[in-house]
Amino acid sequence: MAPLGKLIGPTINARNYKARIVANFLGLDIETTPEFQMGVDNKTPEYLAKYPAGKVPVFESADGFSLTDSSAIAYYVASKSGSDSPLLGQTPEETGEILQFILFAEADYSPAMAGTIYPLLDYMPLIKPAHQQAEQQLARFLGVLNALLVDRTFLVGERLTIADVVVACDLIMAFKLYLEEADRKQYRNLTRYFKTMVAQPAFKAVIGNVELCKERVKPKAPAKKEKKEKKPAQEPKPKAEKPKPKPAADDADAEEEAAPAAKPKSKLDLLPKPKMILDDWKRFYSNNNTKPDAMNWLWEHFDDEGYSFWKVEYKYNDELTQRFMTNNLISGFFNRLERARKYAFGNLLTLGEDNDNMIWGYFIVRGLEVPEEVTDAADYESFDWSPADYKDPKTRAEIEDCFAWEGPALPRECYDGKTFK
Ligand SMILES: N[C@@H](CCC(=O)N[C@@H](CS)C(=O)NCC(=O)O)C(=O)O
């Protein structure tokens, strides 16, 4: 299936999730940009010439149509399955209500959420009266949704619509960072609703598991003012600084994007220099036949003091439904493994049939343990990682067929897969 187009922007971002979830519901494929650098790629002259607001996400269709604004993009994707798209409502009344909730989420709820949470994350200055007002507004809008959901499963009608996709995505940050258990009790209906939404396979494939807030994010203590010192006779010239990539103030999931920057050096960089350079392997794998050429190269060069092999299996295969969604789930997991890209290589495959499939594969990682760059990924816990002895002939045959996406050693027929490199 040719992708419908490309969704440009950071992949770990609630606004970016909307169109991808819609695409999953409808069996459509959308290309993403996992290497996108926020604050850099959306500020280039070329980007600004096309999208003067310099915001993300934007969408470019295969035939040159482009669109901004996450909910508009999601709506456009929803309409691609025809005017009777199941996500767009069954009657004019339902379509009207869908727009009502999308606009409520964007114009009422989101500014209140941002005004409440962003100052706590230091994305905005914390000005007490403004913050209090935002908190009150947020409580008001969460209360509206909570009351409305007392006897509803979905926001509009009896089926899930794009209103649910947009609202649930916009709620992610509040549920992850702000609404503690006691708050969730207060917004019981809304919490039930949110949990139901994010448990849908089409959501899970994009966002993984959402961990609900344990303790509300606290504002950073203000930096202590430096004591005024006598001015030196001559003021030193300020150094010109290069612009740095930065998480945007209103980036709905910027805390996740900012996380890698907080860990300056990996422990893995302190290991003795390996005999095999992972990038050489990745290049060789990309440019040659997997069997026999690339695999022969690997067995010849593999350094078992510097790297280890791991078999990776999804723990919840019985929850998987359509195979294309399983494959999207793998893409989502790989997006969240971004920090490990320098230290790992692997293939995860979707094996089997619709409604009876599994995720299975092998990884090579730097070092002899699964590194924190992998274990820190939000949905790491959804997979079993077991050490693999590549010298054992059966395991070696499995690794070869896994990296080639075909062959008799695969436990089931390969439908599709993803390479992490
Ligand atoms: N209404 C827009 C808002 C887009 C938006 O504000 N995106 C943020 C990231 S989540 C952004 O691009 N910020 C960068 C900036 O404002 O320069 C949408 O839903 O797509």
Coordinates of C-alpha atoms and ligand atoms in Angstrom, one line a residue:
M1 CA 0.0 0.0 0.0
A2 CA 1.5 3.3 -1.1
P3 CA 1.6 5.8 1.8
L4 CA -1.1 8.5 1.6
G5 CA 1.6 11.1 2.2
K6 CA 4.2 12.3 4.7
L7 CA 3.4 13.7 8.2
I8 CA 6.3 16.0 9.0
G9 CA 7.3 16.7 12.6
P10 CA 8.6 15.0 15.7
T11 CA 7.0 11.6 16.1
I12 CA 6.7 11.6 19.8
N13 CA 4.1 14.4 20.0
A14 CA 0.4 14.3 20.8
R15 CA -0.5 16.4 17.8
N16 CA 1.5 14.1 15.5
Y17 CA -0.3 11.1 16.9
K18 CA -3.8 12.2 15.7
A19 CA -3.5 11.5 12.0
R20 CA -1.5 8.3 12.5
I21 CA -4.2 6.9 14.8
V22 CA -6.9 7.8 12.3
A23 CA -4.9 6.1 9.6
N24 CA -4.6 3.0 11.7
F25 CA -8.4 2.9 12.2
L26 CA -8.9 3.1 8.5
G27 CA -6.1 0.8 7.3
L28 CA -4.2 3.7 5.6
D29 CA -0.4 4.2 5.7
I30 CA 1.3 7.5 6.4
E31 CA 5.0 8.1 6.3
T32 CA 6.6 9.8 9.3
T33 CA 9.8 11.6 10.0
P34 CA 11.4 10.0 13.1
E35 CA 14.6 12.0 12.7
F36 CA 12.9 15.4 12.7
Q37 CA 14.6 17.9 14.9
M38 CA 12.2 20.3 16.6
G39 CA 13.4 23.9 16.5
V40 CA 15.8 23.1 13.7
D41 CA 14.0 21.4 10.8
N42 CA 10.9 23.6 11.2
K43 CA 12.9 26.8 11.2
T44 CA 14.9 26.3 7.9
P45 CA 14.2 28.9 5.2
E46 CA 12.8 26.1 3.0
Y47 CA 10.3 25.0 5.7
L48 CA 9.3 28.6 6.5
A49 CA 8.8 29.4 2.8
K50 CA 6.2 26.6 2.7
Y51 CA 4.9 26.9 6.2
P52 CA 5.4 30.4 7.5
A53 CA 4.2 29.7 11.0
G54 CA 7.0 27.3 11.4
K55 CA 4.8 24.9 13.4
V56 CA 4.5 21.2 13.3
P57 CA 3.0 18.8 12.3
V58 CA 2.4 19.5 8.6
F59 CA 1.2 17.0 6.0
E60 CA 2.3 16.6 2.4
S61 CA 0.2 14.2 0.3
A62 CA 1.8 12.0 -2.3
D63 CA 0.3 14.2 -5.1
G64 CA 1.6 17.5 -3.7
F65 CA -1.3 18.7 -1.5
S66 CA -0.1 20.2 1.8
L67 CA -1.9 20.9 5.1
T68 CA -1.1 22.3 8.5
D69 CA -2.9 21.9 11.9
S70 CA -3.0 18.5 13.5
S71 CA -6.8 18.2 13.7
A72 CA -7.3 19.3 10.1
I73 CA -4.8 16.8 9.0
A74 CA -6.5 14.1 11.0
Y75 CA -9.8 15.1 9.5
Y76 CA -8.4 15.0 6.0
V77 CA -7.0 11.5 6.6
A78 CA -10.3 10.4 8.0
S79 CA -12.1 11.6 4.9
K80 CA -9.8 9.6 2.6
S81 CA -11.8 6.5 3.2
G82 CA -14.8 8.1 1.5
S83 CA -17.6 10.5 2.4
D84 CA -19.1 7.8 4.6
S85 CA -16.0 7.4 6.6
P86 CA -16.9 5.7 9.9
L87 CA -14.8 8.3 11.9
L88 CA -16.7 11.3 10.6
G89 CA -20.2 10.7 11.9
Q90 CA -23.3 9.2 10.5
T91 CA -25.5 12.3 10.2
P92 CA -25.1 16.1 9.8
E93 CA -25.8 16.4 13.5
E94 CA -23.0 14.0 14.4
T95 CA -20.6 15.8 12.0
G96 CA -21.5 19.1 13.7
E97 CA -20.9 17.6 17.1
I98 CA -17.5 16.2 16.0
L99 CA -16.5 19.7 14.9
Q100 CA -17.8 21.1 18.2
F101 CA -15.5 18.8 20.2
I102 CA -12.5 19.4 18.0
L103 CA -12.9 23.1 18.4
F104 CA -13.5 22.8 22.1
A105 CA -10.3 20.8 22.4
E106 CA -8.3 23.3 20.4
A107 CA -9.8 26.6 21.5
D108 CA -10.9 26.0 25.1
Y109 CA -9.2 22.9 26.7
S110 CA -5.7 23.1 25.1
P111 CA -4.9 26.7 26.1
A112 CA -6.0 26.0 29.7
M113 CA -3.9 22.8 29.7
A114 CA -0.9 24.6 28.3
G115 CA -1.3 27.5 30.7
T116 CA -1.4 25.0 33.6
I117 CA 1.3 22.5 32.6
Y118 CA 3.8 24.4 30.5
P119 CA 4.9 26.8 33.3
L120 CA 5.5 23.8 35.5
L121 CA 7.8 22.4 32.9
D122 CA 9.5 25.8 32.5
Y123 CA 8.3 26.1 28.9
M124 CA 6.6 29.4 29.9
P125 CA 7.2 31.8 32.8
L126 CA 5.2 30.9 35.9
I127 CA 3.1 34.0 36.6
K128 CA 0.9 33.1 39.6
P129 CA -2.4 34.8 38.8
A130 CA -2.2 33.7 35.1
H131 CA -1.4 30.2 36.3
Q132 CA -4.2 30.1 38.8
Q133 CA -6.6 31.2 36.1
A134 CA -5.4 28.6 33.7
E135 CA -5.8 25.9 36.5
Q136 CA -9.4 27.0 37.1
Q137 CA -10.2 27.0 33.4
L138 CA -8.6 23.5 33.1
A139 CA -10.7 22.2 36.0
R140 CA -13.8 23.7 34.4
F141 CA -13.2 22.1 31.0
L142 CA -12.2 18.7 32.4
G143 CA -15.4 18.9 34.5
V144 CA -17.5 19.6 31.4
L145 CA -16.1 16.5 29.7
N146 CA -16.4 14.4 32.8
A147 CA -20.1 15.3 33.2
L148 CA -20.8 14.6 29.6
L149 CA -19.2 11.2 29.7
V150 CA -21.3 9.9 32.6
D151 CA -23.4 7.8 30.3
R152 CA -21.4 7.8 27.1
T153 CA -18.6 5.6 25.8
F154 CA -17.8 7.9 23.0
L155 CA -18.1 11.7 22.6
V156 CA -20.4 11.5 19.6
G157 CA -23.0 8.8 18.8
E158 CA -22.4 5.2 19.5
R159 CA -19.2 4.8 17.7
L160 CA -15.7 6.0 18.0
T161 CA -15.1 9.1 15.8
I162 CA -12.3 11.5 15.0
A163 CA -13.6 13.7 17.9
D164 CA -12.4 10.9 20.3
V165 CA -9.0 10.7 18.6
V166 CA -8.4 14.4 18.9
V167 CA -9.7 14.8 22.4
A168 CA -7.9 11.7 23.8
C169 CA -4.6 12.9 22.2
D170 CA -5.0 16.3 23.6
L171 CA -5.7 14.8 27.1
I172 CA -2.4 12.7 27.1
M173 CA -0.3 15.4 28.7
A174 CA -2.8 16.1 31.5
F175 CA -3.1 12.4 32.3
K176 CA 0.7 11.8 32.2
L177 CA 1.9 14.8 34.0
Y178 CA -0.9 16.5 36.0
L179 CA -3.8 14.4 37.0
E180 CA -2.8 12.4 40.1
E181 CA -4.8 9.5 41.4
A182 CA -7.1 11.7 43.5
D183 CA -7.8 13.9 40.5
R184 CA -8.6 10.9 38.5
K185 CA -11.2 9.9 41.1
Q186 CA -12.7 13.3 40.8
Y187 CA -12.9 12.9 37.0
R188 CA -13.9 9.3 37.1
N189 CA -15.9 9.2 33.8
L190 CA -13.2 11.1 31.9
T191 CA -10.5 8.8 33.3
R192 CA -12.5 5.7 32.3
Y193 CA -13.0 7.2 28.8
F194 CA -9.3 8.1 28.4
K195 CA -8.2 4.7 29.5
T196 CA -10.6 3.1 27.0
M197 CA -9.4 5.2 24.2
V198 CA -5.6 4.7 24.7
A199 CA -6.2 0.9 25.0
Q200 CA -7.6 0.7 21.5
P201 CA -5.1 -1.1 19.3
A202 CA -5.1 1.8 16.8
F203 CA -4.0 4.1 19.6
K204 CA -1.5 1.7 21.2
A205 CA 0.3 1.1 17.9
V206 CA 1.1 4.8 17.8
I207 CA 1.6 5.9 21.4
G208 CA 2.5 2.6 23.3
N209 CA 1.4 2.4 26.9
V210 CA 0.5 5.6 28.6
E211 CA 1.7 5.7 32.2
L212 CA -0.7 7.7 34.3
C213 CA 0.7 10.5 36.5
K214 CA 2.0 9.3 39.9
E215 CA 3.0 12.7 41.1
R216 CA 2.2 16.0 39.5
V217 CA 5.1 17.8 37.9
K218 CA 6.4 20.5 40.1
P219 CA 7.7 23.9 39.0
K220 CA 11.4 24.3 39.0
A221 CA 12.8 26.3 41.9
P222 CA 13.8 29.8 40.6
A223 CA 17.5 30.1 40.0
K224 CA 19.2 31.9 42.8
K225 CA 20.1 35.5 41.9
E226 CA 23.9 35.9 41.7
K227 CA 25.3 38.5 44.0
K228 CA 26.0 41.7 42.3
E229 CA 29.7 42.1 41.8
K230 CA 31.7 45.1 41.0
K231 CA 31.6 45.7 37.3
P232 CA 34.9 45.0 35.6
A233 CA 36.4 48.1 34.0
Q234 CA 35.6 46.7 30.6
E235 CA 32.5 44.6 29.9
P236 CA 33.6 41.3 28.3
K237 CA 32.0 40.8 24.9
P238 CA 29.2 38.3 24.9
K239 CA 30.1 35.2 22.9
A240 CA 28.1 34.5 19.8
E241 CA 26.2 31.3 20.4
K242 CA 25.0 28.8 17.9
P243 CA 21.2 28.3 17.9
K244 CA 20.4 25.0 19.6
P245 CA 17.6 22.6 18.8
K246 CA 15.0 23.3 21.4
P247 CA 11.7 21.8 22.5
A248 CA 9.1 24.3 21.5
A249 CA 7.2 25.9 24.4
D250 CA 3.9 24.6 23.1
D251 CA 5.2 21.2 22.1
A252 CA 2.6 18.9 23.6
D253 CA 5.0 16.1 24.4
A254 CA 8.2 18.1 24.5
E255 CA 9.2 16.5 27.8
E256 CA 9.8 13.3 26.0
E257 CA 11.8 14.9 23.3
A258 CA 13.8 16.9 25.8
A259 CA 14.7 13.7 27.8
P260 CA 17.5 12.5 25.5
A261 CA 19.3 15.9 25.8
A262 CA 19.3 15.6 29.6
K263 CA 21.6 12.5 29.5
P264 CA 24.7 13.9 27.9
K265 CA 26.8 10.8 27.7
S266 CA 25.9 7.2 27.5
K267 CA 27.6 4.6 29.7
L268 CA 28.1 2.7 26.5
D269 CA 30.6 5.3 25.3
L270 CA 32.8 4.4 28.2
L271 CA 33.1 0.7 27.1
P272 CA 36.4 -0.4 25.5
K273 CA 36.4 0.3 21.8
P274 CA 34.7 -2.6 20.0
K275 CA 36.4 -4.5 17.1
M276 CA 33.2 -4.3 15.0
I277 CA 31.8 -0.8 14.3
L278 CA 28.0 -1.0 14.3
D279 CA 27.7 1.6 11.6
D280 CA 29.9 -0.5 9.3
W281 CA 27.5 -3.4 9.8
K282 CA 24.4 -1.2 9.2
R283 CA 25.9 0.1 6.0
F284 CA 26.9 -3.4 4.8
Y285 CA 23.4 -4.7 5.7
S286 CA 21.8 -1.9 3.8
N287 CA 23.9 -2.2 0.7
N288 CA 24.1 -6.0 0.2
N289 CA 22.0 -9.1 -0.1
T290 CA 21.2 -10.2 3.5
K291 CA 21.7 -13.9 2.7
P292 CA 24.4 -14.8 2.2
D293 CA 26.5 -11.7 1.8
A294 CA 25.6 -9.5 4.8
M295 CA 25.2 -12.4 7.1
N296 CA 28.6 -13.8 6.2
W297 CA 30.1 -10.4 6.9
L298 CA 28.4 -10.3 10.3
W299 CA 29.6 -13.7 11.3
E300 CA 33.1 -12.8 10.3
H301 CA 33.2 -9.5 12.1
F302 CA 30.9 -10.0 15.0
D303 CA 32.6 -9.0 18.3
D304 CA 31.0 -10.9 21.2
E305 CA 32.8 -8.8 23.8
G306 CA 31.5 -5.6 22.4
Y307 CA 28.0 -6.6 21.5
S308 CA 25.3 -9.1 22.4
F309 CA 22.3 -10.7 20.6
W310 CA 18.8 -10.6 22.0
K311 CA 15.6 -12.3 20.9
V312 CA 12.7 -9.9 21.2
E313 CA 9.1 -11.0 21.4
Y314 CA 5.9 -9.0 22.1
K315 CA 4.2 -10.1 25.3
Y316 CA 0.6 -9.4 24.1
N317 CA 0.4 -11.2 20.8
D318 CA -3.1 -12.3 21.6
E319 CA -4.3 -8.6 21.6
L320 CA -3.0 -8.0 18.0
T321 CA -5.6 -7.7 15.3
Q322 CA -4.8 -6.5 11.8
R323 CA -1.3 -7.1 10.5
F324 CA -0.7 -3.6 9.2
M325 CA -1.5 -2.3 12.7
T326 CA 0.9 -4.7 14.2
N327 CA 3.6 -3.4 11.9
N328 CA 2.7 0.2 12.9
L329 CA 3.1 -0.9 16.5
I330 CA 6.6 -1.9 15.6
S331 CA 7.3 1.5 14.0
G332 CA 5.9 3.3 17.1
F333 CA 8.2 1.2 19.3
F334 CA 11.2 2.0 17.1
N335 CA 10.3 5.8 17.3
R336 CA 10.5 5.6 21.0
L337 CA 13.8 3.8 20.8
E338 CA 15.4 6.8 19.2
R339 CA 18.0 7.2 22.0
A340 CA 19.3 3.7 21.2
R341 CA 19.9 4.2 17.5
K342 CA 23.6 4.6 17.9
Y343 CA 23.9 1.5 20.0
A344 CA 21.5 -1.0 18.5
F345 CA 20.4 -2.8 15.3
G346 CA 17.5 -5.1 14.9
N347 CA 14.6 -6.5 12.9
L348 CA 11.2 -7.0 14.3
L349 CA 8.7 -8.9 12.0
T350 CA 5.0 -9.2 11.8
L351 CA 4.3 -12.9 11.4
G352 CA 1.1 -14.7 10.7
E353 CA -2.4 -13.7 9.7
D354 CA -4.9 -10.9 10.4
N355 CA -6.3 -11.5 13.9
D356 CA -3.7 -14.2 14.6
N357 CA -0.2 -12.6 14.4
M358 CA 2.8 -12.0 16.4
I359 CA 5.9 -9.7 16.7
W360 CA 9.2 -11.5 16.7
G361 CA 12.7 -10.6 16.0
Y362 CA 16.3 -10.2 17.0
F363 CA 18.5 -7.3 18.1
I364 CA 22.2 -6.6 18.4
V365 CA 23.0 -4.2 21.2
R366 CA 26.2 -2.6 22.3
G367 CA 27.5 -4.2 25.5
L368 CA 26.4 -7.4 27.1
E369 CA 23.2 -6.2 28.7
V370 CA 20.2 -4.5 27.3
P371 CA 21.2 -0.8 27.8
E372 CA 19.2 1.9 29.4
E373 CA 18.8 3.5 26.0
V374 CA 16.5 0.6 25.3
T375 CA 15.0 -0.1 28.7
D376 CA 14.0 3.6 29.1
A377 CA 11.7 3.4 26.0
A378 CA 8.1 3.8 27.1
D379 CA 6.9 0.4 25.9
Y380 CA 10.1 -1.6 26.6
E381 CA 8.0 -3.5 29.2
S382 CA 5.7 -4.8 26.5
F383 CA 8.4 -7.0 25.0
D384 CA 10.4 -9.9 26.3
W385 CA 14.2 -9.5 25.7
S386 CA 16.0 -12.8 26.1
P387 CA 19.8 -13.3 25.5
A388 CA 20.5 -15.2 22.3
D389 CA 23.5 -17.5 21.7
Y390 CA 24.4 -16.8 18.1
K391 CA 26.8 -19.7 18.1
D392 CA 24.0 -22.1 18.5
P393 CA 23.1 -23.3 14.9
K394 CA 19.3 -23.0 15.5
T395 CA 19.5 -19.5 16.8
R396 CA 22.0 -18.5 14.1
A397 CA 19.5 -19.7 11.4
E398 CA 16.7 -17.8 13.1
I399 CA 18.8 -14.6 13.2
E400 CA 19.7 -15.0 9.5
D401 CA 16.1 -15.5 8.4
C402 CA 14.9 -12.7 10.7
F403 CA 17.3 -10.2 9.2
A404 CA 16.4 -11.4 5.7
W405 CA 12.6 -11.4 6.6
E406 CA 12.2 -14.8 5.1
G407 CA 13.2 -18.4 5.4
P408 CA 12.4 -21.7 7.1
A409 CA 13.7 -20.7 10.5
L410 CA 10.9 -18.1 11.0
P411 CA 8.2 -19.4 13.4
R412 CA 5.5 -18.2 11.0
E413 CA 5.2 -16.6 7.6
C414 CA 6.5 -13.1 7.4
Y415 CA 3.9 -10.4 6.4
D416 CA 6.1 -7.4 6.9
G417 CA 8.7 -6.0 9.3
K418 CA 10.8 -3.0 10.3
T419 CA 14.5 -2.6 10.6
F420 CA 16.0 -0.6 13.4
K421 CA 19.2 0.9 12.2
Ligands
LIG1 N1 -3.0 24.1 16.0 C1 -1.7 23.5 15.6 C2 -0.7 23.9 16.7 C3 0.6 23.4 16.3 C4 1.7 23.7 17.3 O1 1.6 24.7 18.1 N2 2.8 22.9 17.3 C5 3.9 23.1 18.2 C6 4.4 21.8 18.6 S1 3.3 20.8 19.4 C7 4.9 23.9 17.4 O2 5.1 23.7 16.3 N3 5.6 24.8 18.1 C8 6.8 25.5 17.5 C9 6.6 26.9 17.4 O3 5.6 27.5 17.8 O4 7.5 27.5 16.8 C10 -1.9 22.0 15.5 O5 -2.7 21.4 16.1 O6 -1.1 21.4 14.7

